[in-house]
PDB file of C-alpha atoms in Angstrom:
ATOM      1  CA  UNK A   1      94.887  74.132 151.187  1.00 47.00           C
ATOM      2  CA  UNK A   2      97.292  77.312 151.879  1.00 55.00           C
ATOM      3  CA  UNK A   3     100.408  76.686 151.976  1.00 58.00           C
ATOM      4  CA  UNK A   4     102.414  79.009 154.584  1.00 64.00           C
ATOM      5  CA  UNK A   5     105.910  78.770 156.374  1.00 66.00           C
ATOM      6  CA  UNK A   6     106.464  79.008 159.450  1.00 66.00           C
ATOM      7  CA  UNK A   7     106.772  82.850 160.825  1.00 81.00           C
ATOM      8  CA  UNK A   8     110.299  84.409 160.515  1.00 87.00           C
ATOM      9  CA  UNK A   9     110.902  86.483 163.393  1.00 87.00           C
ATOM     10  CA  UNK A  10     114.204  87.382 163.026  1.00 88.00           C
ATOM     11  CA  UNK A  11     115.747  90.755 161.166  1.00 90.00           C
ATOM     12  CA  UNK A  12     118.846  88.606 160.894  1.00 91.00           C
ATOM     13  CA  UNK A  13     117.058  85.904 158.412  1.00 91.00           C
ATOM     14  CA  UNK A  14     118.620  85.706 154.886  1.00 91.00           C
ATOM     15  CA  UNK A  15     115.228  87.139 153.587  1.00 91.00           C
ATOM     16  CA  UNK A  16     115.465  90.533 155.347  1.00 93.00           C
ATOM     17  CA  UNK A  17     118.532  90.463 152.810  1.00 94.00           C
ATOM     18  CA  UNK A  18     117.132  89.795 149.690  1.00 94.00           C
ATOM     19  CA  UNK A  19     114.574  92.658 150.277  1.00 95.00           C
ATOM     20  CA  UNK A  20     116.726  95.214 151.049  1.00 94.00           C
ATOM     21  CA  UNK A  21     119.178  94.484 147.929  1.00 94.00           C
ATOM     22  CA  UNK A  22     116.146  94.260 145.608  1.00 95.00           C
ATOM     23  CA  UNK A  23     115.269  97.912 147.368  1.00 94.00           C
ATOM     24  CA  UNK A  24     118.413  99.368 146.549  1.00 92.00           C
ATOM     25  CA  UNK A  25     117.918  98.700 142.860  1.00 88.00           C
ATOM     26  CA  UNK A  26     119.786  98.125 139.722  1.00 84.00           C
ATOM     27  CA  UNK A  27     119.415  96.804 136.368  1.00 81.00           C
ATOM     28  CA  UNK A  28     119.669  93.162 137.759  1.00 84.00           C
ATOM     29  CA  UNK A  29     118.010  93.376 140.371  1.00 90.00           C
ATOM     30  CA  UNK A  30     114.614  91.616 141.303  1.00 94.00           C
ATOM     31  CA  UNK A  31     111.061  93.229 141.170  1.00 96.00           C
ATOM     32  CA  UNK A  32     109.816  94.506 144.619  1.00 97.00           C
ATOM     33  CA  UNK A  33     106.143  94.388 145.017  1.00 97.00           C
ATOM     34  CA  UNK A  34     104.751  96.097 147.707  1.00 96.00           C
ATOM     35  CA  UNK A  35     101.258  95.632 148.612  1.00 95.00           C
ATOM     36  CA  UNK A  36      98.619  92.965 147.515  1.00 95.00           C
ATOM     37  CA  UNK A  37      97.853  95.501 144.501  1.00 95.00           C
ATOM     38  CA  UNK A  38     101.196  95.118 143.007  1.00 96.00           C
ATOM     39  CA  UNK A  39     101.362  91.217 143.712  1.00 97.00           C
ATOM     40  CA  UNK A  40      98.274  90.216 141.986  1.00 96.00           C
ATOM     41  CA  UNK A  41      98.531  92.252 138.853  1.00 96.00           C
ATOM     42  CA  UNK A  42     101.896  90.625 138.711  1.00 96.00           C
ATOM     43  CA  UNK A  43     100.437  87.263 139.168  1.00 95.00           C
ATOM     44  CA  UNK A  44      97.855  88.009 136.207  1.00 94.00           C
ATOM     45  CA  UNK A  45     100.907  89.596 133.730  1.00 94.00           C
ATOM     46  CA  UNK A  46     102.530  86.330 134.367  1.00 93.00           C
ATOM     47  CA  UNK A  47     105.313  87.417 136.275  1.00 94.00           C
ATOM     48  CA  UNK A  48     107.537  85.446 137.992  1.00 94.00           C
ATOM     49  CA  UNK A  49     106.871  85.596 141.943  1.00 96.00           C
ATOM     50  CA  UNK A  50     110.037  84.119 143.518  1.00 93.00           C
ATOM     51  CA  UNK A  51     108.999  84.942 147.336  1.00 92.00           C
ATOM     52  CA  UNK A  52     106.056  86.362 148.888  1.00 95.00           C
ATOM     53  CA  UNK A  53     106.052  87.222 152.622  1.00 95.00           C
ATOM     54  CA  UNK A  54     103.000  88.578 154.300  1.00 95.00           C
ATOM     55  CA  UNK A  55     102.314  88.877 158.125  1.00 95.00           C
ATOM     56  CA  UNK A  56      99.942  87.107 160.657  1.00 92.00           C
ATOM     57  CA  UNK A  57      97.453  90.113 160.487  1.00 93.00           C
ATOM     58  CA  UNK A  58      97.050  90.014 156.572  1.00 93.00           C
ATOM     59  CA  UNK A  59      96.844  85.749 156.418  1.00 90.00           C
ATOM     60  CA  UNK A  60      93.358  86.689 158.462  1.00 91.00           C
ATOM     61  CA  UNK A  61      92.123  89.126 155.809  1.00 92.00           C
ATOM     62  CA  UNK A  62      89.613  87.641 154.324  1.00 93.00           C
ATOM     63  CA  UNK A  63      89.761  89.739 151.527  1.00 94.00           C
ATOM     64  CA  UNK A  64      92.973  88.325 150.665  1.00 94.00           C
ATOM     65  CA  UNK A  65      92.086  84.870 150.271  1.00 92.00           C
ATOM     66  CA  UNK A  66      91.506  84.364 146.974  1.00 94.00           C
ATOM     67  CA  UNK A  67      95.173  86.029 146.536  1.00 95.00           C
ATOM     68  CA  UNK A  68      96.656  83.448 148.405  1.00 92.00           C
ATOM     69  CA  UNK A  69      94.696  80.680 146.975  1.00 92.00           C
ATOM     70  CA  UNK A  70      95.722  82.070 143.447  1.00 93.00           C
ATOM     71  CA  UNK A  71      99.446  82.218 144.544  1.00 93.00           C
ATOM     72  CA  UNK A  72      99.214  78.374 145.697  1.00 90.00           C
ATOM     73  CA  UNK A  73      98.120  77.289 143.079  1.00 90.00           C
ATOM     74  CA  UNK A  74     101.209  78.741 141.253  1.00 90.00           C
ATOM     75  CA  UNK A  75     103.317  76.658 143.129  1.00 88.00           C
ATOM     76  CA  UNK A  76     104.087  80.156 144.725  1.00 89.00           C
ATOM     77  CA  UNK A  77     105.237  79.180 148.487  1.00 84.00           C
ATOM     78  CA  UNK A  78     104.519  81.435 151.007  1.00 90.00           C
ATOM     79  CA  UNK A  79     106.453  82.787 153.874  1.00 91.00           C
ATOM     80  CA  UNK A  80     104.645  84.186 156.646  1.00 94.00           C
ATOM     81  CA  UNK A  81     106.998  87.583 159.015  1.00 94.00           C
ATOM     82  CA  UNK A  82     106.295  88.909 161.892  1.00 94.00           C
ATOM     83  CA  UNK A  83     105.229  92.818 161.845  1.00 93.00           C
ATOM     84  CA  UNK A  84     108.837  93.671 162.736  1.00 94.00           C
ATOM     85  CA  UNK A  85     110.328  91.872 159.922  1.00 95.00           C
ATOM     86  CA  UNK A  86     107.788  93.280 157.526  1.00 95.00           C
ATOM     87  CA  UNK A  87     109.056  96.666 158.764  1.00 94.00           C
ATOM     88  CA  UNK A  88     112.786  95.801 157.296  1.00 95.00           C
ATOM     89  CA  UNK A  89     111.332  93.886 154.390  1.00 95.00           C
ATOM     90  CA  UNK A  90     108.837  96.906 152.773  1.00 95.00           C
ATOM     91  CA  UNK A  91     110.617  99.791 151.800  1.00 93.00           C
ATOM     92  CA  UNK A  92     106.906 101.831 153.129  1.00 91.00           C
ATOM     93  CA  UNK A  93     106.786 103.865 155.883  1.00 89.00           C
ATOM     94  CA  UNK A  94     103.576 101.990 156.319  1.00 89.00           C
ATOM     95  CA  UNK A  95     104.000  98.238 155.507  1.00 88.00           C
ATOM     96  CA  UNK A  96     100.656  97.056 153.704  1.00 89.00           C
ATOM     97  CA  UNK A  97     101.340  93.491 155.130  1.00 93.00           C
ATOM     98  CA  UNK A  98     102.354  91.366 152.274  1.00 96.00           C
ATOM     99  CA  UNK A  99     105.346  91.951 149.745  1.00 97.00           C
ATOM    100  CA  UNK A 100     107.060  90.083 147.018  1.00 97.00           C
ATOM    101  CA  UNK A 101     109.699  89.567 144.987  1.00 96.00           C
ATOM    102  CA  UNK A 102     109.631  89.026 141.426  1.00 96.00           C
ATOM    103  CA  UNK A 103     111.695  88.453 138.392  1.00 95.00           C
ATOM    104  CA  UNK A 104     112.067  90.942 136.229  1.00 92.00           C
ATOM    105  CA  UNK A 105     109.847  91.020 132.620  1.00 87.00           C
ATOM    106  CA  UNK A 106     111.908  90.232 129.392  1.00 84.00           C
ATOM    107  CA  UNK A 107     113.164  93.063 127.382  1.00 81.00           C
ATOM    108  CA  UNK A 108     110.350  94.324 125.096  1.00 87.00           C
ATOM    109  CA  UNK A 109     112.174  94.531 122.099  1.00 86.00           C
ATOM    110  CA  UNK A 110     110.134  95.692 119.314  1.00 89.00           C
ATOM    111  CA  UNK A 111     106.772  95.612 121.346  1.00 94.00           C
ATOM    112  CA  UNK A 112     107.255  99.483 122.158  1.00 95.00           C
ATOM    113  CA  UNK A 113     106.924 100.142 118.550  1.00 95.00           C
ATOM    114  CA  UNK A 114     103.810  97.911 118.072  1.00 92.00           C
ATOM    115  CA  UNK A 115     101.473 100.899 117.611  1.00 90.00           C
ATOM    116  CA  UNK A 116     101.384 105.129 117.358  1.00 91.00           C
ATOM    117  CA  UNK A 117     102.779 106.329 120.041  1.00 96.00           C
ATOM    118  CA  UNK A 118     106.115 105.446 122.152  1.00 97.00           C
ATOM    119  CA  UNK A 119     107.110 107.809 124.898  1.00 98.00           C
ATOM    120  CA  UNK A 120     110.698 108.187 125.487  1.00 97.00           C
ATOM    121  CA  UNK A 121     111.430 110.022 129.125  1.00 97.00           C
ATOM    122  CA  UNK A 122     114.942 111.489 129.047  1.00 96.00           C
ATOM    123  CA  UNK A 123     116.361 112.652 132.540  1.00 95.00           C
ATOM    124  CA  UNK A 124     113.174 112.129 134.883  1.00 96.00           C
ATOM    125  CA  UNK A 125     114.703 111.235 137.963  1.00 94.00           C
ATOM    126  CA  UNK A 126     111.802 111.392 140.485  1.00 95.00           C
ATOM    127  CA  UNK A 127     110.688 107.669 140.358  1.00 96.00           C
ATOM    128  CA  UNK A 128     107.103 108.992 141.501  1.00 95.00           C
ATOM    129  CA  UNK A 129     106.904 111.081 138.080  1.00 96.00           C
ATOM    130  CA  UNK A 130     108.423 107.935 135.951  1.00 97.00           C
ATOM    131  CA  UNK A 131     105.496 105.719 137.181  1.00 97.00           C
ATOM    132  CA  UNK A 132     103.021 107.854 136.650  1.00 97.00           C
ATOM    133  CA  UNK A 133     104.447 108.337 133.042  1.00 98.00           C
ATOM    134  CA  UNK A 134     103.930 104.489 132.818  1.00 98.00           C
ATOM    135  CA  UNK A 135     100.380 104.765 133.897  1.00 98.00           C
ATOM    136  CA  UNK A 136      99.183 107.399 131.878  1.00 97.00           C
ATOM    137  CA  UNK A 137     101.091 105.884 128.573  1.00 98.00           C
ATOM    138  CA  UNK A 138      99.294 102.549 129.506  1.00 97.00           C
ATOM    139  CA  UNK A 139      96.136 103.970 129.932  1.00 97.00           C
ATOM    140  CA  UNK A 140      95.884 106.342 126.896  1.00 96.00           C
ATOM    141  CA  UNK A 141      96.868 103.745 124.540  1.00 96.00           C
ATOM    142  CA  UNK A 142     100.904 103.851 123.797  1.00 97.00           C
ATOM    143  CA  UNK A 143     102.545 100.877 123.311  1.00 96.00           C
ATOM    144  CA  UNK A 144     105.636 101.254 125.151  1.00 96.00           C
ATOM    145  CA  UNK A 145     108.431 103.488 127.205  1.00 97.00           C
ATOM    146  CA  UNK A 146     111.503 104.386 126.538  1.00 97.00           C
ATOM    147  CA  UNK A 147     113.477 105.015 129.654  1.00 96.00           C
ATOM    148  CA  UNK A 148     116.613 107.181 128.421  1.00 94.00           C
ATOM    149  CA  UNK A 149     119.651 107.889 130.160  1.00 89.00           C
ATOM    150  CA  UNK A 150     119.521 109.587 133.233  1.00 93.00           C
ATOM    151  CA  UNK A 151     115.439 108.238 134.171  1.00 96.00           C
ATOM    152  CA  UNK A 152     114.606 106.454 136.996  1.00 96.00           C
ATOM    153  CA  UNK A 153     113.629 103.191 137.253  1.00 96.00           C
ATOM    154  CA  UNK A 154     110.706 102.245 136.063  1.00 96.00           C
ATOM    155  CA  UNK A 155     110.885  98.902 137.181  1.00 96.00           C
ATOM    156  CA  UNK A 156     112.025 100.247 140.886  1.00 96.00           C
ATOM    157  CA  UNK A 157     110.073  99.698 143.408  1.00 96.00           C
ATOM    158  CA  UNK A 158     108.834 103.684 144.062  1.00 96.00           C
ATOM    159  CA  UNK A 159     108.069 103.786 139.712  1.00 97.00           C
ATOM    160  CA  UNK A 160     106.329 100.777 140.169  1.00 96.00           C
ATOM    161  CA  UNK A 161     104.009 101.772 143.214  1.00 94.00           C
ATOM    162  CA  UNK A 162     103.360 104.937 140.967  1.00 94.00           C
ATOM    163  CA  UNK A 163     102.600 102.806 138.214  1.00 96.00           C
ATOM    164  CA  UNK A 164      99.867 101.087 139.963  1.00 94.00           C
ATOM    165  CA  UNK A 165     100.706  98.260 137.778  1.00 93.00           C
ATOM    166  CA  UNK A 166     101.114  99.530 134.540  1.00 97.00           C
ATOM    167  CA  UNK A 167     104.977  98.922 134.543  1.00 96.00           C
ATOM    168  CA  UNK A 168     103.993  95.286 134.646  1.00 96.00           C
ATOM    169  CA  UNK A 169     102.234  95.498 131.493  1.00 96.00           C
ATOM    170  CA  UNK A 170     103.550  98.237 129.032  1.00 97.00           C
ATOM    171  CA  UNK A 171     106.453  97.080 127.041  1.00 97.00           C
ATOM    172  CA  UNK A 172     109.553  99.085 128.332  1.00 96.00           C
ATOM    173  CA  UNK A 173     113.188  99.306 126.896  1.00 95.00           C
ATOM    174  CA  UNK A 174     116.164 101.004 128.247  1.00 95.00           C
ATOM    175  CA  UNK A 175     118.183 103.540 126.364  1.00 93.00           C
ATOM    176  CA  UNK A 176     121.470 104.533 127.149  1.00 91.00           C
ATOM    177  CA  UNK A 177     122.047 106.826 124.288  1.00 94.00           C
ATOM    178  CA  UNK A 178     118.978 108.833 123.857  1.00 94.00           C
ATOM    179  CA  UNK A 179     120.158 109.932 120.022  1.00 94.00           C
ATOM    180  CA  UNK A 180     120.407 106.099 119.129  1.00 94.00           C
ATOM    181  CA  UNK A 181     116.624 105.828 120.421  1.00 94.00           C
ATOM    182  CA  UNK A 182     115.684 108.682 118.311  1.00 95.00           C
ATOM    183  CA  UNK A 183     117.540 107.041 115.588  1.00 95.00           C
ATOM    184  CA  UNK A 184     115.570 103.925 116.132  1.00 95.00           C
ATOM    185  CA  UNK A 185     112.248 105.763 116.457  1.00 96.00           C
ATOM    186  CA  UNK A 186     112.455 107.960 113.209  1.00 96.00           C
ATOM    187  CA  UNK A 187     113.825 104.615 111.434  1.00 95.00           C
ATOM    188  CA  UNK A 188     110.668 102.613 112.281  1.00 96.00           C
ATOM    189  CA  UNK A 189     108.727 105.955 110.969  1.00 96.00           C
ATOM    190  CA  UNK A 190     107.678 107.933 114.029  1.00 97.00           C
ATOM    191  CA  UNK A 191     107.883 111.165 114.051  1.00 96.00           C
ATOM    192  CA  UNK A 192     109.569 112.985 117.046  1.00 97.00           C
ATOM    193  CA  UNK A 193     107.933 115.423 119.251  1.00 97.00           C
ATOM    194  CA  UNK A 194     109.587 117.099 121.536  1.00 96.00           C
ATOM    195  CA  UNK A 195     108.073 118.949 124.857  1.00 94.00           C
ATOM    196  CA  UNK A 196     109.660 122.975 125.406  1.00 93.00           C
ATOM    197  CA  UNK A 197     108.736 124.978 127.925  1.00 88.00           C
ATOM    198  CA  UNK A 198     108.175 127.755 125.679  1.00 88.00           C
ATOM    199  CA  UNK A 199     108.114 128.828 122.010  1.00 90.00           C
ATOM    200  CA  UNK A 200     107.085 125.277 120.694  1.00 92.00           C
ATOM    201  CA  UNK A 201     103.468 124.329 118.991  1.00 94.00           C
ATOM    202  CA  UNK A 202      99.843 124.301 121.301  1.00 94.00           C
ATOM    203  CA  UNK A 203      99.137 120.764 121.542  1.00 94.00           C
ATOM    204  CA  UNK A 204      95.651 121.226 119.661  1.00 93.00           C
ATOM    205  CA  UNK A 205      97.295 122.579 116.797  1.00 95.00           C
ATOM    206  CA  UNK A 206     100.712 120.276 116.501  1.00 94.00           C
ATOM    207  CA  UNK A 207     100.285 117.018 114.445  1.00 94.00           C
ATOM    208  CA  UNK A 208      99.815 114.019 116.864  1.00 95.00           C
ATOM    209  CA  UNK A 209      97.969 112.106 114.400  1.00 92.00           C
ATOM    210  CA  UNK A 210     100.058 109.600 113.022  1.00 92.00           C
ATOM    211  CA  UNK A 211     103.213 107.405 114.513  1.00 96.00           C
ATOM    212  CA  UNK A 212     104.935 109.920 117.068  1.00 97.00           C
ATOM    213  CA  UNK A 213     107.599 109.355 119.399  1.00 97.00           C
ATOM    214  CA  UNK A 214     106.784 111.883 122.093  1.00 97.00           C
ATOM    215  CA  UNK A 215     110.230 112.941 124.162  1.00 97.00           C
ATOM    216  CA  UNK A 216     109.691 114.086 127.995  1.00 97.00           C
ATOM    217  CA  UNK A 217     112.666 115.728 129.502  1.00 94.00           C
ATOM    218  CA  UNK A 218     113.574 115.949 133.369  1.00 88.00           C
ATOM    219  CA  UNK A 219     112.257 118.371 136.112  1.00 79.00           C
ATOM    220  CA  UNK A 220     114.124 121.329 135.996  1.00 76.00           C
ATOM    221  CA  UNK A 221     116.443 121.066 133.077  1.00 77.00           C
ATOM    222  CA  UNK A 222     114.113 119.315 130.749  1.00 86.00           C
ATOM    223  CA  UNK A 223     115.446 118.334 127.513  1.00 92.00           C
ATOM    224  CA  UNK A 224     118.867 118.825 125.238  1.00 92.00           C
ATOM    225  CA  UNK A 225     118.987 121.777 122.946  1.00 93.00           C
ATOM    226  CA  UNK A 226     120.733 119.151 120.719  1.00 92.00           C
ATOM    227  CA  UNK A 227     117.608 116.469 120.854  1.00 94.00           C
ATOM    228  CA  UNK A 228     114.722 119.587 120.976  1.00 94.00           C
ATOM    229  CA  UNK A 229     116.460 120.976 117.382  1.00 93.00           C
ATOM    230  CA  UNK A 230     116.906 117.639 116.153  1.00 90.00           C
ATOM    231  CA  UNK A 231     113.087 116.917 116.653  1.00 95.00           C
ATOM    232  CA  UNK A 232     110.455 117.291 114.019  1.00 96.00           C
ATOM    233  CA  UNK A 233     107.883 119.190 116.242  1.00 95.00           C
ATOM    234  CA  UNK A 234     108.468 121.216 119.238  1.00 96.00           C
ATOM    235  CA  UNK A 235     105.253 121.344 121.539  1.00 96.00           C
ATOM    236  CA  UNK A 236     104.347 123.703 124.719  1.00 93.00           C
ATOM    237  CA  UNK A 237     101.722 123.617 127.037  1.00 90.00           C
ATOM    238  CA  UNK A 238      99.923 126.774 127.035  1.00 89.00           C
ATOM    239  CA  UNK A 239     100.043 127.895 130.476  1.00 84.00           C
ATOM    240  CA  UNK A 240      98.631 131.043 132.613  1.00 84.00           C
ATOM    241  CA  UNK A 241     101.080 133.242 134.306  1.00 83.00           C
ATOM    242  CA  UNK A 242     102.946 133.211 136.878  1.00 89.00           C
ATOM    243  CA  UNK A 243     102.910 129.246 135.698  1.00 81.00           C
ATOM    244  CA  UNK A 244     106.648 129.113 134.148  1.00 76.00           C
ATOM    245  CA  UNK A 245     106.241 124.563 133.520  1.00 76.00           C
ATOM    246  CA  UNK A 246     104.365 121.879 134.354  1.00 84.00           C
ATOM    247  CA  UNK A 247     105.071 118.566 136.272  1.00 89.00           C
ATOM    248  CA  UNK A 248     106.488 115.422 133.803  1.00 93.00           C
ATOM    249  CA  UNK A 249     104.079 113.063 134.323  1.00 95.00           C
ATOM    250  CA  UNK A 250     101.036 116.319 133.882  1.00 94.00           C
ATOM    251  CA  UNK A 251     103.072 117.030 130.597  1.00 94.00           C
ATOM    252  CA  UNK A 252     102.907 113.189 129.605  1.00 96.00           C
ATOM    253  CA  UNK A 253      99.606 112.887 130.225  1.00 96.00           C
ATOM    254  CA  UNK A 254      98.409 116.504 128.401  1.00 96.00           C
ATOM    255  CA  UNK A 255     100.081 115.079 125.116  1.00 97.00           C
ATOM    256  CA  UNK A 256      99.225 111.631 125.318  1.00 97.00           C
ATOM    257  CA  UNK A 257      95.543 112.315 125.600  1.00 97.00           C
ATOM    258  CA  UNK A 258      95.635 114.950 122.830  1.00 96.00           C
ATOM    259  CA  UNK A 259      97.295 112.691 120.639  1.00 96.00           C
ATOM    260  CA  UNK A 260      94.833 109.723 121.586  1.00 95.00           C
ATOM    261  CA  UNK A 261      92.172 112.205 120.847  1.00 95.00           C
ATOM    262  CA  UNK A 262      93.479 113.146 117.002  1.00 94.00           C
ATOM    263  CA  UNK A 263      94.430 109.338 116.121  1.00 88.00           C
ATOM    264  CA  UNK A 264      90.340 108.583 116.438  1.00 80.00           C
TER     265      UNK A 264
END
């Protein structure tokens, strides 16, 4: 049997709280989940749920059932909002009708240097970009992010719609000093690659073979003189004119598939 509370109808209920704080952000801040999506892949990762709120309209969907059987039988309670309250709890234009809050995963530690590739995003502020970074690193085989100073995110809520997911999964660490994860990376014998927008090696003919830590810099200003020269390869993106750079997560992607393609 479901297990539901009884329908909060008032903005003013401690809950309405919790959401927006979790919205704001912040490295100790809870997971929000928007969207049944987000909430069930968390489920599967084993992710802690700590509150789940849906409304009237999406209890009916019967395409949601199993969801909520699967989140009582995790002990998971579940609080039921009226439409108006799910407008101040999802941080949508468009609330999907159920949203969650989670804790957030333990630090990876040495998991995002469990196989070839680590990508380490330095100064990527739009949280869009940083989850599709996430997805594409997930889905062409890295085994972690590193989200250096400056980055969104990529456990925010906007990085983790992007992610579809994939933030849930892929080992991520945080890196203050971008050097130090350099440091690290070299240390644990990766080599380091680092995106240019010009002047650096085609992708096709730069080594991506064995264990690289690929660096993507921000929009706009992209990376450090100090970290590109300190690099061991410099790679660009051959592009047509009046093309001057590419998006970071369509950079990401490029390399990550190119290197997936030369490891096998």
């Amino acid at each position: 049997m479901l297990s539901f509370r009884v329908t909060i109808t008032s903005r003013q209920n401690p809950l309405v709280a919790q959401f927006r704080e979790a919205a704001r952000g912040g490295a100790d801040s809870p997971l929000l989940l928007d969207g049944a999506h987000l909430v069930a892949d968390a489920l599967a990762s084993k992710v802690t749920l700590t509150t789940v709120a849906v409304t009237p309209a999406a209890v009916e969907r019967t395409d949601l059932s199993p969801l909520f059987s699967d989140l009582t039988r995790s002990g998971i309670e579940i609080a039921t909002v009226s439409s108006v309250v799910m407008g101040a709890l999802s941080p949508v234009r468009t609330p999907s009708g159920i949203v969650a809050l989670a804790e957030r995963p333990r630090p990876a530690g040495d998991r995002v240097y469990a196989g070839g590739l680590v990508v380490i995003a330095v100064g990527v502020q739009d949280p869009g970009n940083v989850g599709a970074i996430v997805r594409v690193a997930e889905a062409g085989g890295a085994s972690g992010l590193v989200a250096g100073a400056g980055t969104a995110d990529p456990l925010g809520w906007k990085a983790l719609r992007g992610s579809m997911g994939s933030a849930l999964r892929l080992p991520i660490a945080f890196a203050a000093d971008v050097e130090a994860a350099v440091t690290e990376s070299r240390r644990r014998g990766f080599r380091i690659v680092a995106t240019v927008p010009r002047g650096g090696t085609s992708p096709a003919e730069a080594d991506l073979s064995g264990h690289v830590a690929l660096l993507i810099g921000g929009e706009g200003r992209g990376l450090d003189e100090a970290l590109i020269e300190a690099a061991d390869e410099r790679v660009t993106i051959p592009m047509a004119a009046p093309v001057e750079s590419l998006n970071a997560a369509v950079t990401a992607a490029l390399l990550i598939y190119e290197a997936r393609r030369q490891k096998k």
